[in-house]
Every structure is written in structure tokens, then in C-alpha cells.
Amino acid sequence: MKRFVLFLLGSFILSCNSCFASNELSQQATAFYSDNNFQKTMEMLAYLIDRRGSMCSGSELMTVLFEDDTHQKYYNQLRLDLINTLKSLGCESVIVQARGMLGISVSEIECDYYDYLNGKEELAKLYHGEYMAQYSFAEFTNASLYAKLVSHQ
């Protein structure tokens, strides 16, 4: 089984190997950026990662992705795209599904953000005031990370 590795502090980088702090995506992870996938698929995954294992309803995910919950058909396509993409990477165990809900299995992911929250202070040097800056939902997390950084200086 592959470990799903994410490096989020500083920028959002996805990998299914261990190229820590690399600006290049691994060959397997490029599936998220291929023309066959929806751009919103990565945003959905990013939101689920940001929620740290909390189960999210379809309505919540639609509101985050589209700012309303009236895009059921497109959401269903994105959900399937996410599941199929992770499956093609050999990382299908990352997604937790329940009736109408999606979440992330935190134990299946290696993530610098999660490690930092769990006390690995040496990772603080990777954070430079930016966390998933391309996504507005991450602003609250970024503020929390910044407060933690400032309190440790």
C-alpha cells in the first residue's frame, strides 16, 4: 500500500512518494492535474485535508466549491473523479465514504501540516505565512497557523 504524502506548509504539493519540499509533482500525482480531471477535484481534496478527518456532507462540499448547494450533478462528477483518481494512484484508502458524506482517513496520510499540528515544531520553518493560498476556505487555517508561529517566536 502506498502512503499518500502531502506537503502543505508554504505551498500545496501532492505526492505519492517522499520528495519533501520539492516543487515538482511526482509522476503518479500528475493525475490530479491532467486534462481528464476537473480542476475542482483538487479543491475538494484540499478541503477534505484541511478538515483533518471530519466527515463533510455533499451540501457542505458544494457550498465550499460553488458557494451554493445547487450543483448536485457536477458535485457527483467531482466526487467520482476524486475517488477514481485516488484509486488510479493506489491511494483509495485515503477517502472515507459514508451515506452522503466524504472524509479523509488521516492515518493514511503523511502530511507536514498534520505533523506540525501534532507537535513537530521543526516543521515551523517551512511555514512562511502561506497555506493553500489559492483556496479561500483555507484563510482560517492560515490565520491559526500564523498565530501559532507568532506565539513561538
Tab-separated table of N, CA, C and O in Angstrom, residues 74-142:
chain	number	residue	atom	x	y	z
A	74	TYR	N	-22.770	18.176	-10.980
A	74	TYR	CA	-21.342	18.456	-11.091
A	74	TYR	C	-20.600	17.935	-9.861
A	74	TYR	O	-19.516	17.350	-9.968
A	75	TYR	N	-21.179	18.105	-8.690
A	75	TYR	CA	-20.572	17.588	-7.466
A	75	TYR	C	-20.397	16.064	-7.562
A	75	TYR	O	-19.337	15.529	-7.210
A	76	ASN	N	-21.416	15.370	-8.060
A	76	ASN	CA	-21.329	13.910	-8.207
A	76	ASN	C	-20.181	13.526	-9.144
A	76	ASN	O	-19.474	12.547	-8.890
A	77	GLN	N	-19.978	14.301	-10.218
A	77	GLN	CA	-18.871	14.041	-11.129
A	77	GLN	C	-17.533	14.260	-10.438
A	77	GLN	O	-16.598	13.472	-10.606
A	78	LEU	N	-17.438	15.327	-9.658
A	78	LEU	CA	-16.192	15.618	-8.934
A	78	LEU	C	-15.884	14.537	-7.903
A	78	LEU	O	-14.735	14.109	-7.758
A	79	ARG	N	-16.900	14.119	-7.189
A	79	ARG	CA	-16.741	13.075	-6.171
A	79	ARG	C	-16.205	11.794	-6.812
A	79	ARG	O	-15.247	11.192	-6.326
A	80	LEU	N	-16.815	11.400	-7.927
A	80	LEU	CA	-16.378	10.209	-8.647
A	80	LEU	C	-14.963	10.399	-9.187
A	80	LEU	O	-14.135	9.485	-9.129
A	81	ASP	N	-14.666	11.589	-9.693
A	81	ASP	CA	-13.336	11.896	-10.205
A	81	ASP	C	-12.291	11.764	-9.099
A	81	ASP	O	-11.225	11.177	-9.310
A	82	LEU	N	-12.587	12.283	-7.927
A	82	LEU	CA	-11.657	12.192	-6.800
A	82	LEU	C	-11.411	10.733	-6.424
A	82	LEU	O	-10.262	10.300	-6.283
A	83	ILE	N	-12.470	9.987	-6.285
A	83	ILE	CA	-12.351	8.577	-5.901
A	83	ILE	C	-11.568	7.790	-6.952
A	83	ILE	O	-10.653	7.023	-6.626
A	84	ASN	N	-11.903	7.987	-8.234
A	84	ASN	CA	-11.214	7.271	-9.312
A	84	ASN	C	-9.753	7.678	-9.426
A	84	ASN	O	-8.883	6.844	-9.697
A	85	THR	N	-9.464	8.957	-9.227
A	85	THR	CA	-8.082	9.432	-9.310
A	85	THR	C	-7.245	8.830	-8.184
A	85	THR	O	-6.139	8.340	-8.421
A	86	LEU	N	-7.770	8.844	-6.970
A	86	LEU	CA	-7.035	8.239	-5.852
A	86	LEU	C	-6.847	6.744	-6.076
A	86	LEU	O	-5.783	6.195	-5.778
A	87	LYS	N	-7.869	6.104	-6.620
A	87	LYS	CA	-7.761	4.670	-6.917
A	87	LYS	C	-6.672	4.413	-7.951
A	87	LYS	O	-5.873	3.488	-7.800
A	88	SER	N	-6.596	5.259	-8.983
A	88	SER	CA	-5.572	5.079	-10.012
A	88	SER	C	-4.166	5.292	-9.456
A	88	SER	O	-3.195	4.779	-9.997
A	89	LEU	N	-4.044	6.046	-8.366
A	89	LEU	CA	-2.760	6.277	-7.714
A	89	LEU	C	-2.445	5.208	-6.667
A	89	LEU	O	-1.385	5.238	-6.049
A	90	GLY	N	-3.379	4.287	-6.446
A	90	GLY	CA	-3.197	3.273	-5.422
A	90	GLY	C	-3.414	3.808	-4.023
A	90	GLY	O	-2.927	3.251	-3.048
A	91	CYS	N	-4.147	4.904	-3.909
A	91	CYS	CA	-4.353	5.574	-2.622
A	91	CYS	C	-5.840	5.658	-2.270
A	91	CYS	O	-6.267	6.596	-1.587
A	92	GLU	N	-6.628	4.709	-2.713
A	92	GLU	CA	-8.077	4.787	-2.482
A	92	GLU	C	-8.465	4.736	-1.014
A	92	GLU	O	-9.534	5.212	-0.627
A	93	SER	N	-7.595	4.193	-0.169
A	93	SER	CA	-7.913	4.108	1.260
A	93	SER	C	-7.871	5.472	1.950
A	93	SER	O	-8.263	5.592	3.105
A	94	VAL	N	-7.428	6.495	1.246
A	94	VAL	CA	-7.374	7.847	1.803
A	94	VAL	C	-8.781	8.397	2.019
A	94	VAL	O	-9.039	9.114	2.978
A	95	ILE	N	-9.717	8.048	1.148
A	95	ILE	CA	-11.077	8.586	1.215
A	95	ILE	C	-11.953	7.694	2.088
A	95	ILE	O	-11.941	6.475	1.967
A	96	VAL	N	-12.716	8.323	2.966
A	96	VAL	CA	-13.706	7.636	3.782
A	96	VAL	C	-15.075	8.069	3.256
A	96	VAL	O	-15.334	9.269	3.124
A	97	GLN	N	-15.900	7.099	2.944
A	97	GLN	CA	-17.233	7.396	2.426
A	97	GLN	C	-18.290	6.857	3.378
A	97	GLN	O	-18.166	5.747	3.888
A	98	ALA	N	-19.294	7.648	3.588
A	98	ALA	CA	-20.478	7.230	4.330
A	98	ALA	C	-21.669	7.804	3.563
A	98	ALA	O	-21.489	8.625	2.664
A	99	ARG	N	-22.822	7.429	3.906
A	99	ARG	CA	-24.009	7.871	3.179
A	99	ARG	C	-24.055	9.400	3.050
A	99	ARG	O	-24.281	10.110	4.016
A	100	GLY	N	-23.803	9.888	1.837
A	100	GLY	CA	-23.849	11.314	1.566
A	100	GLY	C	-22.700	12.121	2.150
A	100	GLY	O	-22.738	13.345	2.155
A	101	MET	N	-21.673	11.439	2.652
A	101	MET	CA	-20.563	12.119	3.332
A	101	MET	C	-19.225	11.652	2.747
A	101	MET	O	-19.101	10.527	2.295
A	102	LEU	N	-18.254	12.549	2.803
A	102	LEU	CA	-16.881	12.224	2.426
A	102	LEU	C	-15.949	12.732	3.514
A	102	LEU	O	-16.210	13.763	4.139
A	103	GLY	N	-14.873	12.039	3.687
A	103	GLY	CA	-13.853	12.463	4.628
A	103	GLY	C	-12.511	11.884	4.223
A	103	GLY	O	-12.392	11.184	3.216
A	104	ILE	N	-11.515	12.170	5.006
A	104	ILE	CA	-10.150	11.700	4.786
A	104	ILE	C	-9.760	10.813	5.955
A	104	ILE	O	-10.043	11.130	7.103
A	105	SER	N	-9.111	9.718	5.639
A	105	SER	CA	-8.544	8.867	6.684
A	105	SER	C	-7.175	9.434	7.032
A	105	SER	O	-6.194	9.205	6.322
A	106	VAL	N	-7.119	10.205	8.093
A	106	VAL	CA	-5.896	10.902	8.481
A	106	VAL	C	-4.740	9.923	8.686
A	106	VAL	O	-3.596	10.239	8.378
A	107	SER	N	-5.027	8.726	9.152
A	107	SER	CA	-3.962	7.748	9.388
A	107	SER	C	-3.334	7.239	8.096
A	107	SER	O	-2.251	6.651	8.126
A	108	GLU	N	-3.971	7.474	6.957
A	108	GLU	CA	-3.443	7.039	5.665
A	108	GLU	C	-2.589	8.115	4.991
A	108	GLU	O	-2.120	7.915	3.874
A	109	ILE	N	-2.433	9.240	5.647
A	109	ILE	CA	-1.765	10.383	5.027
A	109	ILE	C	-0.567	10.808	5.855
A	109	ILE	O	-0.643	10.902	7.076
A	110	GLU	N	0.540	11.059	5.183
A	110	GLU	CA	1.677	11.725	5.793
A	110	GLU	C	1.613	13.162	5.313
A	110	GLU	O	1.582	13.421	4.119
A	111	CYS	N	1.575	14.084	6.243
A	111	CYS	CA	1.352	15.471	5.872
A	111	CYS	C	2.114	16.377	6.834
A	111	CYS	O	1.970	16.254	8.047
A	112	ASP	N	2.913	17.284	6.281
A	112	ASP	CA	3.681	18.168	7.151
A	112	ASP	C	2.769	19.033	8.009
A	112	ASP	O	3.062	19.291	9.174
A	113	TYR	N	1.658	19.439	7.478
A	113	TYR	CA	0.680	20.235	8.239
A	113	TYR	C	0.167	19.448	9.442
A	113	TYR	O	0.151	19.951	10.565
A	114	TYR	N	-0.221	18.193	9.220
A	114	TYR	CA	-0.692	17.349	10.327
A	114	TYR	C	0.424	17.129	11.351
A	114	TYR	O	0.189	17.183	12.557
A	115	ASP	N	1.639	16.846	10.856
A	115	ASP	CA	2.769	16.626	11.764
A	115	ASP	C	3.050	17.867	12.605
A	115	ASP	O	3.323	17.770	13.801
A	116	TYR	N	2.986	19.028	11.977
A	116	TYR	CA	3.214	20.283	12.700
A	116	TYR	C	2.166	20.465	13.794
A	116	TYR	O	2.495	20.815	14.928
A	117	LEU	N	0.910	20.195	13.469
A	117	LEU	CA	-0.151	20.312	14.467
A	117	LEU	C	0.016	19.305	15.600
A	117	LEU	O	-0.411	19.559	16.721
A	118	ASN	N	0.669	18.185	15.292
A	118	ASN	CA	0.899	17.148	16.303
A	118	ASN	C	2.198	17.338	17.067
A	118	ASN	O	2.658	16.435	17.751
A	119	GLY	N	2.811	18.525	16.943
A	119	GLY	CA	3.942	18.839	17.799
A	119	GLY	C	5.320	18.800	17.184
A	119	GLY	O	6.301	18.993	17.890
A	120	LYS	N	5.457	18.552	15.910
A	120	LYS	CA	6.780	18.556	15.291
A	120	LYS	C	7.156	19.993	14.944
A	120	LYS	O	6.981	20.460	13.830
A	121	GLU	N	7.663	20.686	15.926
A	121	GLU	CA	7.957	22.111	15.812
A	121	GLU	C	9.018	22.421	14.756
A	121	GLU	O	9.068	23.531	14.236
A	122	GLU	N	9.875	21.452	14.437
A	122	GLU	CA	10.899	21.700	13.424
A	122	GLU	C	10.270	22.010	12.053
A	122	GLU	O	10.906	22.594	11.189
A	123	LEU	N	9.013	21.665	11.886
A	123	LEU	CA	8.326	21.957	10.627
A	123	LEU	C	7.888	23.409	10.534
A	123	LEU	O	7.513	23.877	9.461
A	124	ALA	N	7.961	24.141	11.628
A	124	ALA	CA	7.563	25.549	11.620
A	124	ALA	C	8.385	26.361	10.632
A	124	ALA	O	7.884	27.323	10.052
A	125	LYS	N	9.622	25.953	10.395
A	125	LYS	CA	10.473	26.711	9.465
A	125	LYS	C	9.969	26.609	8.026
A	125	LYS	O	10.348	27.423	7.181
A	126	LEU	N	9.129	25.648	7.733
A	126	LEU	CA	8.566	25.523	6.387
A	126	LEU	C	7.409	26.487	6.144
A	126	LEU	O	7.075	26.786	5.006
A	127	TYR	N	6.815	26.943	7.217
A	127	TYR	CA	5.654	27.829	7.092
A	127	TYR	C	6.123	29.282	7.042
A	127	TYR	O	6.794	29.763	7.935
A	128	HIS	N	5.757	29.965	5.963
A	128	HIS	CA	6.153	31.360	5.766
A	128	HIS	C	4.938	32.248	5.535
A	128	HIS	O	4.969	33.156	4.714
A	129	GLY	N	3.855	31.968	6.264
A	129	GLY	CA	2.659	32.798	6.162
A	129	GLY	C	1.713	32.417	5.047
A	129	GLY	O	0.753	33.136	4.791
A	130	GLU	N	1.965	31.301	4.401
A	130	GLU	CA	1.101	30.886	3.297
A	130	GLU	C	0.687	29.427	3.468
A	130	GLU	O	1.525	28.563	3.709
A	131	TYR	N	-0.592	29.182	3.342
A	131	TYR	CA	-1.138	27.828	3.442
A	131	TYR	C	-2.303	27.735	2.458
A	131	TYR	O	-3.284	28.441	2.599
A	132	MET	N	-2.150	26.928	1.446
A	132	MET	CA	-3.191	26.743	0.428
A	132	MET	C	-3.817	28.079	0.019
A	132	MET	O	-5.026	28.253	0.017
A	133	ALA	N	-2.973	29.027	-0.336
A	133	ALA	CA	-3.411	30.399	-0.607
A	133	ALA	C	-4.412	30.498	-1.751
A	133	ALA	O	-5.172	31.460	-1.829
A	134	GLN	N	-4.449	29.508	-2.616
A	134	GLN	CA	-5.366	29.557	-3.750
A	134	GLN	C	-6.816	29.255	-3.355
A	134	GLN	O	-7.714	29.412	-4.167
A	135	TYR	N	-7.039	28.858	-2.106
A	135	TYR	CA	-8.379	28.485	-1.659
A	135	TYR	C	-8.835	29.388	-0.515
A	135	TYR	O	-8.193	29.455	0.529
A	136	SER	N	-9.961	30.035	-0.695
A	136	SER	CA	-10.459	30.964	0.326
A	136	SER	C	-10.820	30.260	1.626
A	136	SER	O	-10.667	30.830	2.700
A	137	PHE	N	-11.253	28.998	1.555
A	137	PHE	CA	-11.613	28.283	2.782
A	137	PHE	C	-10.418	28.103	3.714
A	137	PHE	O	-10.582	27.910	4.911
A	138	ALA	N	-9.203	28.176	3.189
A	138	ALA	CA	-8.005	27.930	3.991
A	138	ALA	C	-7.550	29.159	4.776
A	138	ALA	O	-6.606	29.068	5.565
A	139	GLU	N	-8.221	30.285	4.589
A	139	GLU	CA	-7.811	31.506	5.279
A	139	GLU	C	-7.871	31.357	6.802
A	139	GLU	O	-7.010	31.868	7.510
A	140	PHE	N	-8.869	30.666	7.313
A	140	PHE	CA	-8.990	30.477	8.766
A	140	PHE	C	-7.853	29.610	9.295
A	140	PHE	O	-7.272	29.902	10.346
A	141	THR	N	-7.535	28.557	8.567
A	141	THR	CA	-6.426	27.695	8.972
A	141	THR	C	-5.119	28.468	8.916
A	141	THR	O	-4.276	28.357	9.810
A	142	ASN	N	-4.949	29.253	7.857
A	142	ASN	CA	-3.733	30.045	7.728
A	142	ASN	C	-3.589	31.020	8.899
A	142	ASN	O	-2.502	31.177	9.452
